[in-house]
Short mmCIF file of C-alpha atoms in Angstrom, two decimals:
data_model
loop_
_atom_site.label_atom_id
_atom_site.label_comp_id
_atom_site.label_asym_id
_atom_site.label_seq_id
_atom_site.Cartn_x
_atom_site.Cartn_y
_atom_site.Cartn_z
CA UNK A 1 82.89 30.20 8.63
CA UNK A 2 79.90 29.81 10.71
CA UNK A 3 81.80 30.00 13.78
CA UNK A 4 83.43 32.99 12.76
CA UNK A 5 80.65 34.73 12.32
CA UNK A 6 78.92 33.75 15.57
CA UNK A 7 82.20 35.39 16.84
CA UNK A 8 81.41 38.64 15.24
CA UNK A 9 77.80 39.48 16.71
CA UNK A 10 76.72 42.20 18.37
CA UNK A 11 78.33 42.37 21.84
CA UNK A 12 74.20 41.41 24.22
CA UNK A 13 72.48 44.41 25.62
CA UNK A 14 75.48 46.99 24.40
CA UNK A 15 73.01 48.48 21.43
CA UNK A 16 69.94 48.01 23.45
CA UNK A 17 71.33 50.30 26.63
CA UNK A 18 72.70 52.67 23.76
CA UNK A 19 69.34 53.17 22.35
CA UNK A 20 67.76 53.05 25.62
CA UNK A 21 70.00 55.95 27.18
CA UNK A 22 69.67 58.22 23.91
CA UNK A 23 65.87 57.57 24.39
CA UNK A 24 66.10 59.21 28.28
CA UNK A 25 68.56 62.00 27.20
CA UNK A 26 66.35 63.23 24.52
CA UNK A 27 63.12 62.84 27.47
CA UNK A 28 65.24 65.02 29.83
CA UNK A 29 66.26 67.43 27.44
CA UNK A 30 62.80 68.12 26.36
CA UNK A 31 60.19 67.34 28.57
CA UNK A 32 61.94 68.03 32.01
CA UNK A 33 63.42 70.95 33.19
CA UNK A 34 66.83 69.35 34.63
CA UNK A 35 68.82 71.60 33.19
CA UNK A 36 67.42 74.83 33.97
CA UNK A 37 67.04 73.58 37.47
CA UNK A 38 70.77 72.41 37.64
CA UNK A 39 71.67 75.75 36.13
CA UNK A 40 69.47 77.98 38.22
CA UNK A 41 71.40 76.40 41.30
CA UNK A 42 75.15 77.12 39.62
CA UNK A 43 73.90 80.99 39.14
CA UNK A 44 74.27 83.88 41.51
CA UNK A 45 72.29 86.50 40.37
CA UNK A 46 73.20 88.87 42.80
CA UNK A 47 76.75 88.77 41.14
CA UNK A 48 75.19 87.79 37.92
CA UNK A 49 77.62 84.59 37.15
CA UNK A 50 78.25 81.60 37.27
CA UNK A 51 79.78 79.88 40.37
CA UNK A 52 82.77 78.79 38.76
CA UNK A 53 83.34 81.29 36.27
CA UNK A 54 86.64 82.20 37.45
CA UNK A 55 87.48 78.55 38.21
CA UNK A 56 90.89 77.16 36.01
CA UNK A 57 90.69 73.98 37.16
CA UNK A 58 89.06 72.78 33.93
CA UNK A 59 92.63 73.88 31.72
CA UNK A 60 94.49 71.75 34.13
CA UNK A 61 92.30 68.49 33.64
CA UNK A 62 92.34 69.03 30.12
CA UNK A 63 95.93 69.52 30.25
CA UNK A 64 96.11 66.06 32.13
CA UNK A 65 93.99 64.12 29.85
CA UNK A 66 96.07 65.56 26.56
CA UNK A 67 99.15 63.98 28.33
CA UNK A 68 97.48 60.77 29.15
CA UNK A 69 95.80 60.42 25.31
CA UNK A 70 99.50 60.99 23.99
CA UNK A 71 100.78 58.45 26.29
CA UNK A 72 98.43 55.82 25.01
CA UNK A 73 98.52 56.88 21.59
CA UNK A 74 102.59 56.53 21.34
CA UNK A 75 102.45 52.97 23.07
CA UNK A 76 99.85 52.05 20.39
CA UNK A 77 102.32 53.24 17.96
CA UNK A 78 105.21 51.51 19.62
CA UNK A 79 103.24 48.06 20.35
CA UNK A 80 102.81 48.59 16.01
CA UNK A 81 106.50 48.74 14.98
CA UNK A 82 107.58 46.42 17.97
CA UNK A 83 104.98 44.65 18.99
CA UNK A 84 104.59 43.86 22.89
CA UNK A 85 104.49 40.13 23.89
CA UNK A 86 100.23 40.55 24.68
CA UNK A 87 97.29 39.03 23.83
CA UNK A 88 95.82 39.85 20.87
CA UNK A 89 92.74 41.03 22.63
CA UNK A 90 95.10 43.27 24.52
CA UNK A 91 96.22 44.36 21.18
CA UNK A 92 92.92 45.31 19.88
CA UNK A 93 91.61 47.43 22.92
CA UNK A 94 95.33 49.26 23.16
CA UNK A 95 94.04 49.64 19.21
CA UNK A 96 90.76 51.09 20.07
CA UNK A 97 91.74 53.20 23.13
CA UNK A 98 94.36 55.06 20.95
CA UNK A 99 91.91 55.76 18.32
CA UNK A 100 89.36 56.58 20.55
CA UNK A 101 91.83 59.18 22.06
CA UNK A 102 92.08 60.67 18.48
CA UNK A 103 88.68 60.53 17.47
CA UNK A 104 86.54 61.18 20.17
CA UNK A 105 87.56 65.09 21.20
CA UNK A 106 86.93 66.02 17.08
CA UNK A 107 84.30 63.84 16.35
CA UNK A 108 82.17 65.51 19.11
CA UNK A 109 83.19 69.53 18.12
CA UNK A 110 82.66 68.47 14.77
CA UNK A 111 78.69 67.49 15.72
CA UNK A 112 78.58 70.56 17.52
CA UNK A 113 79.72 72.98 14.72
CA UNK A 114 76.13 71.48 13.30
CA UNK A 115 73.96 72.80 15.87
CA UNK A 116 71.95 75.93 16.80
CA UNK A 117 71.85 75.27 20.70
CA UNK A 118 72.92 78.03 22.72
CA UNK A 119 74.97 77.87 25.90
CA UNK A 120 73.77 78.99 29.52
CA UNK A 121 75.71 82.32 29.40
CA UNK A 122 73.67 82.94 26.22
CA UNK A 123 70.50 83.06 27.90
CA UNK A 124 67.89 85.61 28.93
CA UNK A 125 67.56 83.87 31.81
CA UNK A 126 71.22 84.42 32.63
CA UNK A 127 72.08 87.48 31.64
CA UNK A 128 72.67 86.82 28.07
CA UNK A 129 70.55 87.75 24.63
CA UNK A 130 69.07 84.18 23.39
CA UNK A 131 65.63 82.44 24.27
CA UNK A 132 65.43 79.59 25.49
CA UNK A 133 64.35 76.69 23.76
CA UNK A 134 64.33 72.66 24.57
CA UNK A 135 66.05 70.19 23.20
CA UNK A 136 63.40 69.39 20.40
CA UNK A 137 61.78 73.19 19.61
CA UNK A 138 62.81 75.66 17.34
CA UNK A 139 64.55 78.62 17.74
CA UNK A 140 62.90 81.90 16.80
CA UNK A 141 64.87 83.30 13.15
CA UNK A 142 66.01 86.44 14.85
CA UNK A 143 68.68 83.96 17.24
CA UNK A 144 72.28 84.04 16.44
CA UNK A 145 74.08 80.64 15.78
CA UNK A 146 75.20 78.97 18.61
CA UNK A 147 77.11 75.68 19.05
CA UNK A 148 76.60 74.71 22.85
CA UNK A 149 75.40 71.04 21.79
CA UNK A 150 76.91 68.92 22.48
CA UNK A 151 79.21 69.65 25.35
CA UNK A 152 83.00 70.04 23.54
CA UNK A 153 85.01 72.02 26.26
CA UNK A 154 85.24 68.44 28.67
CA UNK A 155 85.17 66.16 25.55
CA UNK A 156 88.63 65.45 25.84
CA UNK A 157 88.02 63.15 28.92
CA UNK A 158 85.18 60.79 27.13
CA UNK A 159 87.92 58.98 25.38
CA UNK A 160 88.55 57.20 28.79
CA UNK A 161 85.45 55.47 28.73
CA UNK A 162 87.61 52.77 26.40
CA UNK A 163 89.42 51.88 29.28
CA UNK A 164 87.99 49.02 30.27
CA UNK A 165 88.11 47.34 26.92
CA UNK A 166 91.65 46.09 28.91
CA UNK A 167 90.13 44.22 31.40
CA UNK A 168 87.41 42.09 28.65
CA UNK A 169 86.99 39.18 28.06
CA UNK A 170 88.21 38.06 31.49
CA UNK A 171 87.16 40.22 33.87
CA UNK A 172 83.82 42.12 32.90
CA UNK A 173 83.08 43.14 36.46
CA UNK A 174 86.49 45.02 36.46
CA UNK A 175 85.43 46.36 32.76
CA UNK A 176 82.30 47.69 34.21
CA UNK A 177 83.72 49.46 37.46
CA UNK A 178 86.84 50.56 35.59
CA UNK A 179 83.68 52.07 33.02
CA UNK A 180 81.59 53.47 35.85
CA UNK A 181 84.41 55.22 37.33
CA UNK A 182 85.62 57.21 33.84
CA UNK A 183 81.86 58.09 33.55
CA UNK A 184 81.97 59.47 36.86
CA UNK A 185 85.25 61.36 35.87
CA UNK A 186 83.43 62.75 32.71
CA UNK A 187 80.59 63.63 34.28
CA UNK A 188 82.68 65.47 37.05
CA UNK A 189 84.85 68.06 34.13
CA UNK A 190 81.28 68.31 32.22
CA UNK A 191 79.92 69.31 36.35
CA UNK A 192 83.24 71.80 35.85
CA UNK A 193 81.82 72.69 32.47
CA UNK A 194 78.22 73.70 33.81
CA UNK A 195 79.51 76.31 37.11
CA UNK A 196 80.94 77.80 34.12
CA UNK A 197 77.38 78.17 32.72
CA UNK A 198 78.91 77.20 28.94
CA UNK A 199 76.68 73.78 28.97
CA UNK A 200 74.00 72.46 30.04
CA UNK A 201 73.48 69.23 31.93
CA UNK A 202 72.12 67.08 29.02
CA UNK A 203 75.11 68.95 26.74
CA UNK A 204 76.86 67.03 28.80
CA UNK A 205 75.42 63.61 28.61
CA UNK A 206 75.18 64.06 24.90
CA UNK A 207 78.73 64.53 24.27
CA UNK A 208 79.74 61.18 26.79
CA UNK A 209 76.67 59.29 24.68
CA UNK A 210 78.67 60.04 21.49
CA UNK A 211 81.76 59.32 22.86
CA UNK A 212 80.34 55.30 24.19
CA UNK A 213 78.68 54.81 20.38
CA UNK A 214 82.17 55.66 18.72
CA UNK A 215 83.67 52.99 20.73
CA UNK A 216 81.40 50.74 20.51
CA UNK A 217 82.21 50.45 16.85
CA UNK A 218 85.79 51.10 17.17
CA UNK A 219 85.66 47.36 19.25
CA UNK A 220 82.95 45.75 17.29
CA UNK A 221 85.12 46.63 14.06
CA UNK A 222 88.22 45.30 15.81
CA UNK A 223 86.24 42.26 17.12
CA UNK A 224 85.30 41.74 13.56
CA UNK A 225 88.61 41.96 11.92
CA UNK A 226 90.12 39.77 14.46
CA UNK A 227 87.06 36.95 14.18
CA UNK A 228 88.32 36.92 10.74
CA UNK A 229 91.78 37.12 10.89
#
């Protein structure tokens, strides 16, 4: 029993660079102007847009990453009634990508249906009728209900960052370039997201910050269940 439970722990440093990186989101969000500065440069005032408002490239990535979370999701489904000859910690993260395909995307609108944060295009500042406000301050009463926060329009790539649950336990160097890259992938439709002016930068980070704490317990609960199988 002991052994088992010793397999169950809490994966080293995974809650401790989760807390860490909610800790710097909330310190850019409200005591640094990132993302008015990142938003100032994505708006031509002359024009008085956004640089990519009239881009459709963010439909099409969407598009792709609906086709690729189906694809995953029916071989999770297929590995169920006929299982594939893998290891069972192939199993589990084939388990946890899938569900992370279905969670993530509603999961994050869900939080954002919650909040009060208005989007760039909302703004004063950018042509629209809300104030400002940071991450931490109050709106004034007369501001209509927004929900900019966080980002939902590129959620539907954050799912990927349970990729690299493939390549553990044998090859966590793979895991963490295969993890770096989806981040980077994220981070590029959210980039998408902002020349739209509909989020902000830290909108952004928000929504991927979710995304990495529902998979962390999606594999800690799998871990779990399989330490005690």
């Amino acid at each position: 029993m002991l052994a088992k439970l010793k397999l169950i722990k809490t994966p080293k440093g995974i809650d401790s660079i989760l807390m860490l990186s909610a800790m710097l989101i909330v310190w850019i969000g409200n005591y640094s102007n990132l993302d008015l500065m990142i938003a100032d440069s994505m708006f031509d005032g002359q024009r008085g847009q956004f640089a990519g408002a009239d881009s459709a490239l963010v439909g099409s990535f969407q598009f792709g990453m609906t086709l690729l979370g189906a694809a995953v999701i029916g071989l999770a489904i297929w590995d169920t009634l006929r299982p594939l000859a893998w290891l069972a910690s192939r199993r589990s993260a084939l388990r946890v990508v899938a569900l992370s395909a279905i969670l993530v995307p509603p999961s994050i609108y869900l939080l954002s249906t919650f909040s009060d944060v208005p989007c760039p295009t909302d703004l004063l500042r950018y042509g629209g009728l809300e104030p400002y406000a940071r991450l931490l301050e109050t709106l004034p009463a007369s501001a209509s209900a927004m929900a900019c926060l966080p980002a939902t329009q590129a959620n539907i790539a954050w799912w990927t960052l349970a990729l690299p649950l493939f390549c553990l336990p044998a090859r966590p160097r793979m895991a963490l370039l295969l993890a770096g890259i989806m981040l980077l992938c994220g981070l590029a439709a959210g980039w998408q997201q902002q020349l739209q002016g509909t989020q902000f930068f830290t909108h952004t980070l928000w929504s991927a910050w979710i995304a990495a704490f529902l998979i962390y317990l999606l594999h800690h609960l799998f871990r779990a269940e399989d330490a005690l199988a």
